[in-house]
CSV table of C-alpha atoms in Angstrom, one decimal:
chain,number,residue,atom,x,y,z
A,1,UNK,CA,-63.2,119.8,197.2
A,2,UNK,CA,-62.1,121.9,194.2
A,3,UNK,CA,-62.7,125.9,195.3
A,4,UNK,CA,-63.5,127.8,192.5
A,5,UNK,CA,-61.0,130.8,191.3
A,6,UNK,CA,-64.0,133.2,190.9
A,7,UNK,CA,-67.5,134.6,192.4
A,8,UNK,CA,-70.1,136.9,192.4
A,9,UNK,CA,-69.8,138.0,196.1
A,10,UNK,CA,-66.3,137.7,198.0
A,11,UNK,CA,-66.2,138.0,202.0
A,12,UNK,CA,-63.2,138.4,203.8
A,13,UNK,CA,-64.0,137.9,207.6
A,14,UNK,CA,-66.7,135.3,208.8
A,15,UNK,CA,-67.6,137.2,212.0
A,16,UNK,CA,-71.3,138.1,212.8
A,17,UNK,CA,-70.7,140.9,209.9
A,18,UNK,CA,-69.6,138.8,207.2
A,19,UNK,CA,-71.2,135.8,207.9
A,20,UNK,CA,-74.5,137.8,207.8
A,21,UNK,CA,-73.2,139.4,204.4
A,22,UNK,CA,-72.7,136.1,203.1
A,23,UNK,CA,-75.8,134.5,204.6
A,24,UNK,CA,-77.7,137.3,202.7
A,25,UNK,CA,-75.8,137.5,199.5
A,26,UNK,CA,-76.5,133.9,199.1
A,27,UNK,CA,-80.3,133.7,199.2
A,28,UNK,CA,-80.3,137.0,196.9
A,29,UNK,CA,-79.2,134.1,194.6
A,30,UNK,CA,-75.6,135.1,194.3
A,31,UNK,CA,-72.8,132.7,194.1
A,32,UNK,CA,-71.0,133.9,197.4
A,33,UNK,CA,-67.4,132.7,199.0
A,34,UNK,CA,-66.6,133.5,202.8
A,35,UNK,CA,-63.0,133.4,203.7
A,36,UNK,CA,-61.5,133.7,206.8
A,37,UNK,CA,-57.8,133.6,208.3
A,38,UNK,CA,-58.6,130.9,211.0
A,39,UNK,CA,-60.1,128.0,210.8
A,40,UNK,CA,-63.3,127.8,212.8
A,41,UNK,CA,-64.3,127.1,215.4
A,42,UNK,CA,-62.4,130.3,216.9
A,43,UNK,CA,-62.2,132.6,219.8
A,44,UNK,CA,-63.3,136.9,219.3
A,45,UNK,CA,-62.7,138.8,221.8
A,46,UNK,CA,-66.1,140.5,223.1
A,47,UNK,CA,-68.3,140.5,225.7
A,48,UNK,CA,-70.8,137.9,224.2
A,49,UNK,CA,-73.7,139.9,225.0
A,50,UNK,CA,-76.5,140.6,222.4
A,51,UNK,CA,-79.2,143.4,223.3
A,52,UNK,CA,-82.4,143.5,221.6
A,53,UNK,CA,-80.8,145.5,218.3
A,54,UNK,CA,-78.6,142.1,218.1
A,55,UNK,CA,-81.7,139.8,218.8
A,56,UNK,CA,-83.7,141.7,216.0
A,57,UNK,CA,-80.8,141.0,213.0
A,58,UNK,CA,-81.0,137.2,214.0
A,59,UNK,CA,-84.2,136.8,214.4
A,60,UNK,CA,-84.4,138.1,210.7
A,61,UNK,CA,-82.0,135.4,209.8
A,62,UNK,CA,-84.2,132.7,210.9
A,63,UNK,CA,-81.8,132.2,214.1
A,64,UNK,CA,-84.5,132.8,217.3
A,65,UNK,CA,-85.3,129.0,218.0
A,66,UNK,CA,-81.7,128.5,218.3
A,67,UNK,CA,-81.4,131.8,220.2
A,68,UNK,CA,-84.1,130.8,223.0
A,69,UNK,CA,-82.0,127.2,224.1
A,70,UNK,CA,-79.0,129.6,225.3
A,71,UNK,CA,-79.0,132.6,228.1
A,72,UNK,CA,-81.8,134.9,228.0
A,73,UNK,CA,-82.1,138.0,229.8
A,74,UNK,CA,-84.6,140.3,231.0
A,75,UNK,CA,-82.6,143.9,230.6
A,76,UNK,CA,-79.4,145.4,232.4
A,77,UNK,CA,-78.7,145.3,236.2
A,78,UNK,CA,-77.1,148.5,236.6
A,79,UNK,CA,-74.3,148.9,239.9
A,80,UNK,CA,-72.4,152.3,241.0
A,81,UNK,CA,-72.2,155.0,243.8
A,82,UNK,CA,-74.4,152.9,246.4
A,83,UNK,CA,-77.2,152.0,244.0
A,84,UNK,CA,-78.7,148.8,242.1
A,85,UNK,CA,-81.4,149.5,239.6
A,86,UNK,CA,-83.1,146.9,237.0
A,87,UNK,CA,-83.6,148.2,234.2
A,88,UNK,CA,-85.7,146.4,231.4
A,89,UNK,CA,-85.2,146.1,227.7
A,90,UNK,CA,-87.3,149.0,226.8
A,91,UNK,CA,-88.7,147.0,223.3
A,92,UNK,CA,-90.6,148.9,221.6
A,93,UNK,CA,-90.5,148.4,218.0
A,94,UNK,CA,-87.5,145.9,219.1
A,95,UNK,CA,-87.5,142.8,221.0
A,96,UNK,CA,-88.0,142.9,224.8
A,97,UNK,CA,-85.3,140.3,225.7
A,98,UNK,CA,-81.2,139.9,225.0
A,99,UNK,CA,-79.5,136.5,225.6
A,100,UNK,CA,-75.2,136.6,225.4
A,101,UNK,CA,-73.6,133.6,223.7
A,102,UNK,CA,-69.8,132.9,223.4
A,103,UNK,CA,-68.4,134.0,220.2
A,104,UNK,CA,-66.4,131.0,220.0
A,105,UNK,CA,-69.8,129.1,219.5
A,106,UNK,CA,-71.7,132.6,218.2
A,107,UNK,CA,-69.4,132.6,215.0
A,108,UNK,CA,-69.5,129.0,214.5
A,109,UNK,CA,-73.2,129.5,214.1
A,110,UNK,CA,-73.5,132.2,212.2
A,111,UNK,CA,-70.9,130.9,209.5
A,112,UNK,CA,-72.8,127.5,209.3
A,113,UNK,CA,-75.7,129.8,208.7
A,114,UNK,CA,-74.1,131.4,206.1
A,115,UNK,CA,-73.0,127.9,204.4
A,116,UNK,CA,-76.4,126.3,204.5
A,117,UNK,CA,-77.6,129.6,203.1
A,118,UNK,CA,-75.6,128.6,199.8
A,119,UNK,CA,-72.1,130.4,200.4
A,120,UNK,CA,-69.1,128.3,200.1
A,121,UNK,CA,-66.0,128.6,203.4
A,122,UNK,CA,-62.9,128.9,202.6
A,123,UNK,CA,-60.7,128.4,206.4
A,124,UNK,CA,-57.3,129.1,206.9
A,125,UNK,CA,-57.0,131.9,203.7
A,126,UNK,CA,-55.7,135.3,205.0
A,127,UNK,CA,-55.9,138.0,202.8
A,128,UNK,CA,-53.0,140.2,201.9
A,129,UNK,CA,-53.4,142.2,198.8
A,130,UNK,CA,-55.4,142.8,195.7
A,131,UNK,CA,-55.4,143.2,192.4
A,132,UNK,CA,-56.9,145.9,190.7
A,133,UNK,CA,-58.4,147.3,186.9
A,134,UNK,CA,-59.1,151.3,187.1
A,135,UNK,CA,-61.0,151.8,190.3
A,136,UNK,CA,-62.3,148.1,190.6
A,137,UNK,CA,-61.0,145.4,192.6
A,138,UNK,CA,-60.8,142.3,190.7
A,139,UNK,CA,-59.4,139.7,192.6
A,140,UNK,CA,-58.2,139.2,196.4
A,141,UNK,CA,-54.4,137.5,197.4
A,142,UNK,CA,-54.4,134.9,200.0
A,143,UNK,CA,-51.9,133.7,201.9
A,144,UNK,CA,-53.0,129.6,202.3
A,145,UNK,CA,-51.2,127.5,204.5
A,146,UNK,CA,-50.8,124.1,202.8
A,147,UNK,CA,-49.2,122.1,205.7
A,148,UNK,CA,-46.1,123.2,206.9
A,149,UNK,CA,-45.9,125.6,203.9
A,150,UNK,CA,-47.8,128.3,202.9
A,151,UNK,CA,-48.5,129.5,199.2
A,152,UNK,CA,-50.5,132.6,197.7
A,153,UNK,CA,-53.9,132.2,195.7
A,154,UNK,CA,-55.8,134.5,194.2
A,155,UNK,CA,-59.8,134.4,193.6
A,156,UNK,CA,-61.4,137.1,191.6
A,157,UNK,CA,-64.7,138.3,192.5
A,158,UNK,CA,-67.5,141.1,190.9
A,159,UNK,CA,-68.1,142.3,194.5
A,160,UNK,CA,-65.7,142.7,197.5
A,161,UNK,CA,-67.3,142.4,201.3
A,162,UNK,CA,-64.3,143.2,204.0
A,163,UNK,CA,-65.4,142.1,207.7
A,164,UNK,CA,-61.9,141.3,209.0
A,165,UNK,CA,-62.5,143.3,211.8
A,166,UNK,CA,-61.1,146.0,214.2
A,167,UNK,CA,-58.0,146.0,212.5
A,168,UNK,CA,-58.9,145.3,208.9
A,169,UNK,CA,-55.1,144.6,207.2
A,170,UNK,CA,-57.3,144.2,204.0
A,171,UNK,CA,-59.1,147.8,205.1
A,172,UNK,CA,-55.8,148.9,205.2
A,173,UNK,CA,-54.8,147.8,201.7
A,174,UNK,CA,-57.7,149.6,200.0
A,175,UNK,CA,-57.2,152.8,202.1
A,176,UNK,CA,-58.4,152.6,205.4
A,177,UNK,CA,-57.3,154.9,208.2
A,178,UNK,CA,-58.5,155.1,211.4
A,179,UNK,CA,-59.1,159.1,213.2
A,180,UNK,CA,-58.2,158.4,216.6
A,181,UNK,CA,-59.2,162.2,217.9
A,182,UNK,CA,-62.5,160.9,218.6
A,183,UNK,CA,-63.2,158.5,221.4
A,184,UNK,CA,-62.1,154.3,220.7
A,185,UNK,CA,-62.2,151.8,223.5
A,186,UNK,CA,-59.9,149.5,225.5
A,187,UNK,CA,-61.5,146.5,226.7
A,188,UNK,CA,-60.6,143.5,228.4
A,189,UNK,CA,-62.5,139.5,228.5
A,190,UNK,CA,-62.5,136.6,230.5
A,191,UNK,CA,-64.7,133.7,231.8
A,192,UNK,CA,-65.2,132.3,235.0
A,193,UNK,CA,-67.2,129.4,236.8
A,194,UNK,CA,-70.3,131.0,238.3
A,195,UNK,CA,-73.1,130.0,240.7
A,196,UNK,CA,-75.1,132.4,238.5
A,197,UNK,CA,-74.9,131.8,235.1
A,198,UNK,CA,-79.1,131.4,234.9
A,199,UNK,CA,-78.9,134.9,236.0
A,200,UNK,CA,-81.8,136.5,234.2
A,201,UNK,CA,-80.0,140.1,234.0
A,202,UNK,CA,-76.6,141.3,232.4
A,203,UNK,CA,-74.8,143.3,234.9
A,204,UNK,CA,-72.7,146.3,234.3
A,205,UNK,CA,-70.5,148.4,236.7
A,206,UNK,CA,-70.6,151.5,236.5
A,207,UNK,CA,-68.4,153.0,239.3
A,208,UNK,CA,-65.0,151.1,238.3
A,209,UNK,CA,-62.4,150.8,240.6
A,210,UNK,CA,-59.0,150.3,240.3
A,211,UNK,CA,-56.5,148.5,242.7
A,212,UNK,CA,-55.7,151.8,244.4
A,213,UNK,CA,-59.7,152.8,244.4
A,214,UNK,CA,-60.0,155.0,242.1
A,215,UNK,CA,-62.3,155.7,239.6
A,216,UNK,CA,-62.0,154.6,236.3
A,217,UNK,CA,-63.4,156.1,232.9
A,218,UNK,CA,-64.9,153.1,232.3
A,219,UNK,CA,-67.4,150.0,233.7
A,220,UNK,CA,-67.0,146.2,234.5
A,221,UNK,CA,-69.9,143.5,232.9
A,222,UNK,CA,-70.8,140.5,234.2
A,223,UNK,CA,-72.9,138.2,231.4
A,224,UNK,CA,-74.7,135.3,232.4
A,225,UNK,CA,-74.6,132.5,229.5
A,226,UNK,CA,-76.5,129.7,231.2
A,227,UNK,CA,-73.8,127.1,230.8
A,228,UNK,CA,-72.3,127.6,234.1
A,229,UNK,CA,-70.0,130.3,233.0
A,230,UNK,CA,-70.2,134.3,232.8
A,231,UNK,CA,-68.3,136.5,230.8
A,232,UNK,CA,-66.5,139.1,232.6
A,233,UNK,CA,-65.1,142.1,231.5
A,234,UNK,CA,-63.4,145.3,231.8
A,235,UNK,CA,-63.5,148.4,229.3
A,236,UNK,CA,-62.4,151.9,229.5
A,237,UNK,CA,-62.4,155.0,226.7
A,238,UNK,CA,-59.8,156.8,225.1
A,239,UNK,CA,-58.9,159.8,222.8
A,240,UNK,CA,-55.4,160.7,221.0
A,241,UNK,CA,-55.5,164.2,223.7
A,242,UNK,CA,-56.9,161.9,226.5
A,243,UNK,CA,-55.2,158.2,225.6
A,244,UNK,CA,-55.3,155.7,228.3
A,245,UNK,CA,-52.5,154.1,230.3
A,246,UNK,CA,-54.5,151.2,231.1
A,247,UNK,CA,-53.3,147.9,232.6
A,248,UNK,CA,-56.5,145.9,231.7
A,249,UNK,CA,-55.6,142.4,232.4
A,250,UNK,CA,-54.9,143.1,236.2
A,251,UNK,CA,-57.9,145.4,236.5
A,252,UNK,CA,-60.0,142.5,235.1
A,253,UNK,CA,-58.5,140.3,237.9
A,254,UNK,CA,-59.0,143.2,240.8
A,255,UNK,CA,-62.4,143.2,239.3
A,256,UNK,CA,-63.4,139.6,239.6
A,257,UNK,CA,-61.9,140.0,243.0
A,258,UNK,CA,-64.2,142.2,244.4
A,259,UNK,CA,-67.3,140.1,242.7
A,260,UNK,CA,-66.6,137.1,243.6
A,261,UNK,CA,-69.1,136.5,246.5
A,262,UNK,CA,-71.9,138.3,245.5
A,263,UNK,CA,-72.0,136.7,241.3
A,264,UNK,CA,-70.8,133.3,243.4
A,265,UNK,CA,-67.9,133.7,241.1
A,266,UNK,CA,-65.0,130.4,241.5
A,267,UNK,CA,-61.5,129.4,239.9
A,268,UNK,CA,-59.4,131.9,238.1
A,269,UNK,CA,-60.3,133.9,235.2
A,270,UNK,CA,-59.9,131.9,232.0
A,271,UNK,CA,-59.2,132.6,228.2
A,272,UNK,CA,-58.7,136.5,229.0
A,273,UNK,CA,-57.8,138.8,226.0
A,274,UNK,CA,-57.9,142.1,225.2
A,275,UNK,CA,-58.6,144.5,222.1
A,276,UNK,CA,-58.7,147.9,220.7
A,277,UNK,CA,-62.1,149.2,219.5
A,278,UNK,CA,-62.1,151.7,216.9
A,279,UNK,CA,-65.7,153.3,217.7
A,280,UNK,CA,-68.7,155.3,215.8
A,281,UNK,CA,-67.5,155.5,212.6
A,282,UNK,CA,-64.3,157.2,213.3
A,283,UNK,CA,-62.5,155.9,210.0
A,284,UNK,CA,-62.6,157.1,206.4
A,285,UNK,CA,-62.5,155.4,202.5
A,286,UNK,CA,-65.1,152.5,203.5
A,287,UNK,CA,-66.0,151.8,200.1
A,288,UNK,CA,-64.6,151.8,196.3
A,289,UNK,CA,-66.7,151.3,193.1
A,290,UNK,CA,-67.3,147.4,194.0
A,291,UNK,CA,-66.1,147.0,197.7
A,292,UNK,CA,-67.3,147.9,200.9
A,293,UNK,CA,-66.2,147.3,204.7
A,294,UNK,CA,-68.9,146.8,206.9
A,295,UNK,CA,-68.9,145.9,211.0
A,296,UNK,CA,-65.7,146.5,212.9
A,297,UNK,CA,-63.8,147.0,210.0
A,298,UNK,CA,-65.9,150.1,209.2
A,299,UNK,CA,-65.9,150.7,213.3
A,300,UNK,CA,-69.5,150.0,213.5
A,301,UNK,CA,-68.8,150.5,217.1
A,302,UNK,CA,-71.5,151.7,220.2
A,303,UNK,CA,-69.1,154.4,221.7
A,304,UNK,CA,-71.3,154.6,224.7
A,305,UNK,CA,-71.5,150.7,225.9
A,306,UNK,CA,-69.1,149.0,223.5
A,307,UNK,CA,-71.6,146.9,221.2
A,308,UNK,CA,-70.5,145.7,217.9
A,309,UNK,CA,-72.7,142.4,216.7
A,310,UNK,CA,-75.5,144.3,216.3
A,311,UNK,CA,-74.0,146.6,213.5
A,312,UNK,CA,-71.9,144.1,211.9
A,313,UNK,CA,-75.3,141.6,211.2
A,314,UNK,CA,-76.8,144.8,210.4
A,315,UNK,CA,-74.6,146.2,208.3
A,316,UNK,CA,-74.2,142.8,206.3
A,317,UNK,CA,-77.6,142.8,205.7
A,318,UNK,CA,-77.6,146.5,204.4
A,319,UNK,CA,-74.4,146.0,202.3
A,320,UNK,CA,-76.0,143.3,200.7
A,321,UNK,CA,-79.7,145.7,199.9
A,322,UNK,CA,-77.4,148.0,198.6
A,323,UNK,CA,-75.7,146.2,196.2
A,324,UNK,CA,-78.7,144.9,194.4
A,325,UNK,CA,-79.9,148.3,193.3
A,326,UNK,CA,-76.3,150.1,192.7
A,327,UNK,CA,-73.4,149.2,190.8
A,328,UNK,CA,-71.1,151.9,192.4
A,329,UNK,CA,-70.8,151.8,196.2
A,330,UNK,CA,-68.3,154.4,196.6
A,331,UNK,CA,-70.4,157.0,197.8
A,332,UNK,CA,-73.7,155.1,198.1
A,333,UNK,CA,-72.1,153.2,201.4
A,334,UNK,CA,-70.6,156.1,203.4
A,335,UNK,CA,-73.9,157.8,202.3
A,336,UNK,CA,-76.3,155.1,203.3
A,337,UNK,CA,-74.0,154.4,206.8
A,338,UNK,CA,-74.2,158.3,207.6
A,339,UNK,CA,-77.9,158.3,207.1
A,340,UNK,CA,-78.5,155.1,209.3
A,341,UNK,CA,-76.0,155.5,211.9
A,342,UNK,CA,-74.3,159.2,211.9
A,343,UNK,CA,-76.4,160.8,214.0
A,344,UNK,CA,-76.7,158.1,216.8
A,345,UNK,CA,-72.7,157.7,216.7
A,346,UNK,CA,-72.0,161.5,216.1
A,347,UNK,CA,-73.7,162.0,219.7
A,348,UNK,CA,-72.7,159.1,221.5
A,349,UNK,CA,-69.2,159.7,220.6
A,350,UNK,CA,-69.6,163.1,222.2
A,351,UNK,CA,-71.1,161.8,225.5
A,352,UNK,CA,-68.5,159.4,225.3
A,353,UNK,CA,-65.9,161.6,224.9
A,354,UNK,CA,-66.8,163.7,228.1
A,355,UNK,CA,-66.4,160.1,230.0
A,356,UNK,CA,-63.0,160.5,229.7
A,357,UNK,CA,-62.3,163.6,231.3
A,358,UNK,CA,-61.4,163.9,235.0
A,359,UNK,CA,-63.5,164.0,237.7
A,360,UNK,CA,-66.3,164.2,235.5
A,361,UNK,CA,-67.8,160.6,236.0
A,362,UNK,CA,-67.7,160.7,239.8
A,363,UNK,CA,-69.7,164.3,240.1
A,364,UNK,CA,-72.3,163.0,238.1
A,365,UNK,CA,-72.3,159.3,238.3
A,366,UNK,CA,-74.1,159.6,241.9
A,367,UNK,CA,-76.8,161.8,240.5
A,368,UNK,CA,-77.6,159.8,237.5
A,369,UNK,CA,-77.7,156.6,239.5
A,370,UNK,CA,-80.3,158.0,242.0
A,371,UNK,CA,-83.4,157.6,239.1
A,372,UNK,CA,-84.4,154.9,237.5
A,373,UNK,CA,-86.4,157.0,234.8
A,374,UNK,CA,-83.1,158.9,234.2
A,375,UNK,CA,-81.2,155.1,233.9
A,376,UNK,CA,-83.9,153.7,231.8
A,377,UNK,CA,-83.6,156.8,229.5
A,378,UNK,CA,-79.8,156.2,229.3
A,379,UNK,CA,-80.0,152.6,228.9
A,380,UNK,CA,-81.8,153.0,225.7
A,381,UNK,CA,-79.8,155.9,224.6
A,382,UNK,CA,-76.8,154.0,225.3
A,383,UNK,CA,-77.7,151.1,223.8
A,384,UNK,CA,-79.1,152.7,220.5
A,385,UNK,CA,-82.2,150.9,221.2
A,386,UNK,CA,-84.1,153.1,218.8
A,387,UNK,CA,-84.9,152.5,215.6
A,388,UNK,CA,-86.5,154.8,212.9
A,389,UNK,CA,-89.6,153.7,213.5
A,390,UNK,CA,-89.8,155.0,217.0
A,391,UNK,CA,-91.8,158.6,217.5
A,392,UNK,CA,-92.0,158.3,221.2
A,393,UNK,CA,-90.6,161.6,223.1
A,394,UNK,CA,-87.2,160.0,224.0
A,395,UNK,CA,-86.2,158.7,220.0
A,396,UNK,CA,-87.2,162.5,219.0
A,397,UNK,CA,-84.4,164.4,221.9
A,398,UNK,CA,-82.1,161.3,221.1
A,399,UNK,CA,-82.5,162.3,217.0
A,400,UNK,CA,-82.7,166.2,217.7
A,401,UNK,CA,-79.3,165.7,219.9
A,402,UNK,CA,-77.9,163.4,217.6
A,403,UNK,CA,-78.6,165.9,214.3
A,404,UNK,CA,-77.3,169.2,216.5
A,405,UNK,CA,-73.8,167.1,217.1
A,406,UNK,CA,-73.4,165.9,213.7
A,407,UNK,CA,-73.2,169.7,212.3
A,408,UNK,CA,-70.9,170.4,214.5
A,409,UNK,CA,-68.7,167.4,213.7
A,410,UNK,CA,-64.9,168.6,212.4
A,411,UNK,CA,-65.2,165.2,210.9
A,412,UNK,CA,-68.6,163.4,210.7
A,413,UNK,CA,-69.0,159.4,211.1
A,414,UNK,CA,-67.4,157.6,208.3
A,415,UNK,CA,-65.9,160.9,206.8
């Protein structure tokens, strides 16, 4: 098929961010390429779980039927310091249920969404550099392998989309930088045969052990996917003062280890990968006159639990609103991306921050984990599972909180 050497919308990245961009772009009417280093299908690695934030954004692309023949769950089983609790999906003004789906098949999807949606895939085309006029971006360079060779291609665009995730080497290009002062994450995936993969809860762990039993700043997941596999997982949080030493493979393994009878858990850990998460906005120069970053790339981030798809289909979505009432994104999107997330990320960055100090998680981990109205609280607050619709007493403290911490921010979300 001949590719054409110009378009309306370019996306780099075809992860839930960029397909979502694309998807959305292309049914605004605008002739929209998606290009992506691999060729798909491909692994991520990420926990596969999708709270009700993430269910919401897909259910807007036309995605629940599809959603409803894979895992779905009822809320979070929550573990540590001698307790169990259940804790639904609060809904409210989002859905009551979350499901968790591979990414491998997750990102297939979504890209096929994207595609039928009118945008054309471009696999195996890894962007290295552009080319610019004034402040514009006009075109993107791709390196294209061609066999056993590889050769560079340009293709100009009108509007630049970069979802290349976590690390974002096209980010970097156009100025990114990433402010590791505040809190980032260190997580760790596998999958494993289980006995209860039609496990109607997600569980998390919240008192994580290490090999020689002590505490870590951090928790274990275990994520049913109803196909006779879990995802399992460890993560842990970091700062430049406090940075983490972390040997996350073996404490995945200890981990698994110490669930196996009780999640019927059998063979040995499989496909397991590990990542750096930049988290709540804690990088700077997201956008130029006609490009934005949006998802990873833009550390769309949960500091508090770790949850990315739901901000990257989100911010697609929002990228793409923007863009058909202003020309000049430079300071509309780190404007509009303070505004929706600043005050939610400002605050859970700070909470997230005292996680990683010692001592601090075993004094009040024991207390916390003796309500279940204190855990329900936190599973919303933790989630973000509040939207500005919400006027219930618990969105108002989580707002007030969040608007107190982002005045006090040395440097806000996205600044």
């Amino acid at each position: 098929m001949s590719i054409p050497a110009e378009t309306d919308v370019l996306v780099v990245g075809a992860g839930p961010a960029g397909s979502a961009a694309a998807a959305w772009a292309a049914r605004s009417g605008a002739e929209v390429m998606l290009a992506d280093a691999a060729v798909f299908p491909r692994d991520k690695t990420c926990g596969d779980g999708l709270t009700p934030r993430a269910i919401g954004e897909l259910q807007r692309l036309g995605l629940e039927d599809w959603l409803r023949a894979h895992a779905v769950n009822q809320g979070l089983r929550a573990h540590g310091f001698g307790q169990t609790l259940l804790l639904p999906w609060p809904g409210g003004t989002l859905p009551d249920w979350g499901s968790a789906v591979a990414r491998t098949e997750l990102d297939d999807h979504l890209r096929t969404t994207a595609i039928k949606s009118g945008a054309t895939a471009l696999d195996a085309h890894r962007a290295v550099d552009v080319r610019r006029e004034g402040d514009r971006v006009t075109a993107v360079v791709f390196r294209v392998a061609t066999g056993s060779t590889t050769e560079l291609r340009e293709v100009r665009c009108r509007r630049l989309v970069v979802a290349d995730g976590v690390r974002s080497p096209l980010g970097k290009v156009l100025g990114r930088e990433w402010h590791r002062e505040t809190v980032y994450g260190v997580a760790g995936r596998s999958y494993l045969t289980s006995g209860r993969s039609d496990d109607p809860w997600i569980s998390s762990h919240l008192e994580l052990r290490d090999e020689h039993d002590t505490i870590i700043s951090g928790y274990g997941w275990i994520f049913p996917l109803g196909n006779g596999e879990v995802n399992l997982g460890v993560g842990t949080l970091a700062t430049s003062k406090r940075p983490t030493d972390l040997a996350v493979k073996p404490l995945m393994a200890h981990y698994a280890d110490q669930r196996r009878e009780e999640f019927q858990l059998s063979g040995d850990l499989r496909m397991s990968t590990s990542a750096l998460l930049p988290m709540g906005g804690a990088v700077s120069h997201v956008a130029g006159r006609n490009w934005a970053l949006i998802g990873d790339a833009a550390a769309c981030v949960n500091p508090l639990n770790g949850e990315g798809i739901d901000y990257g289909l989100e911010s697609g979505r929002l990228l793409v609103e923007l863009m058909a009432e202003h020309d000049d994104l430079s300071e509309t999107w780190p404007a509009l991306l303070r505004d929706h997330y600043g005050e939610s990320f400002s605050i859970a960055r700070r909470l997230a921050g005292l996680v990683t100090v010692p001592r601090l998680l075993p004094a009040l981990g024991p207390a916390g984990m003796r309500s279940d109205w204190l855990m329900t609280l936190a599973l919303r607050w933790m989630g973000n599972l509040i939207t500005d619709e919400d006027r219930d007493r618990a969105a108002r403290v989580w707002r007030w909180a969040g608007r107190r911490s982002l005045a006090r921010d040395h440097r806000p979300p996205f600044a």
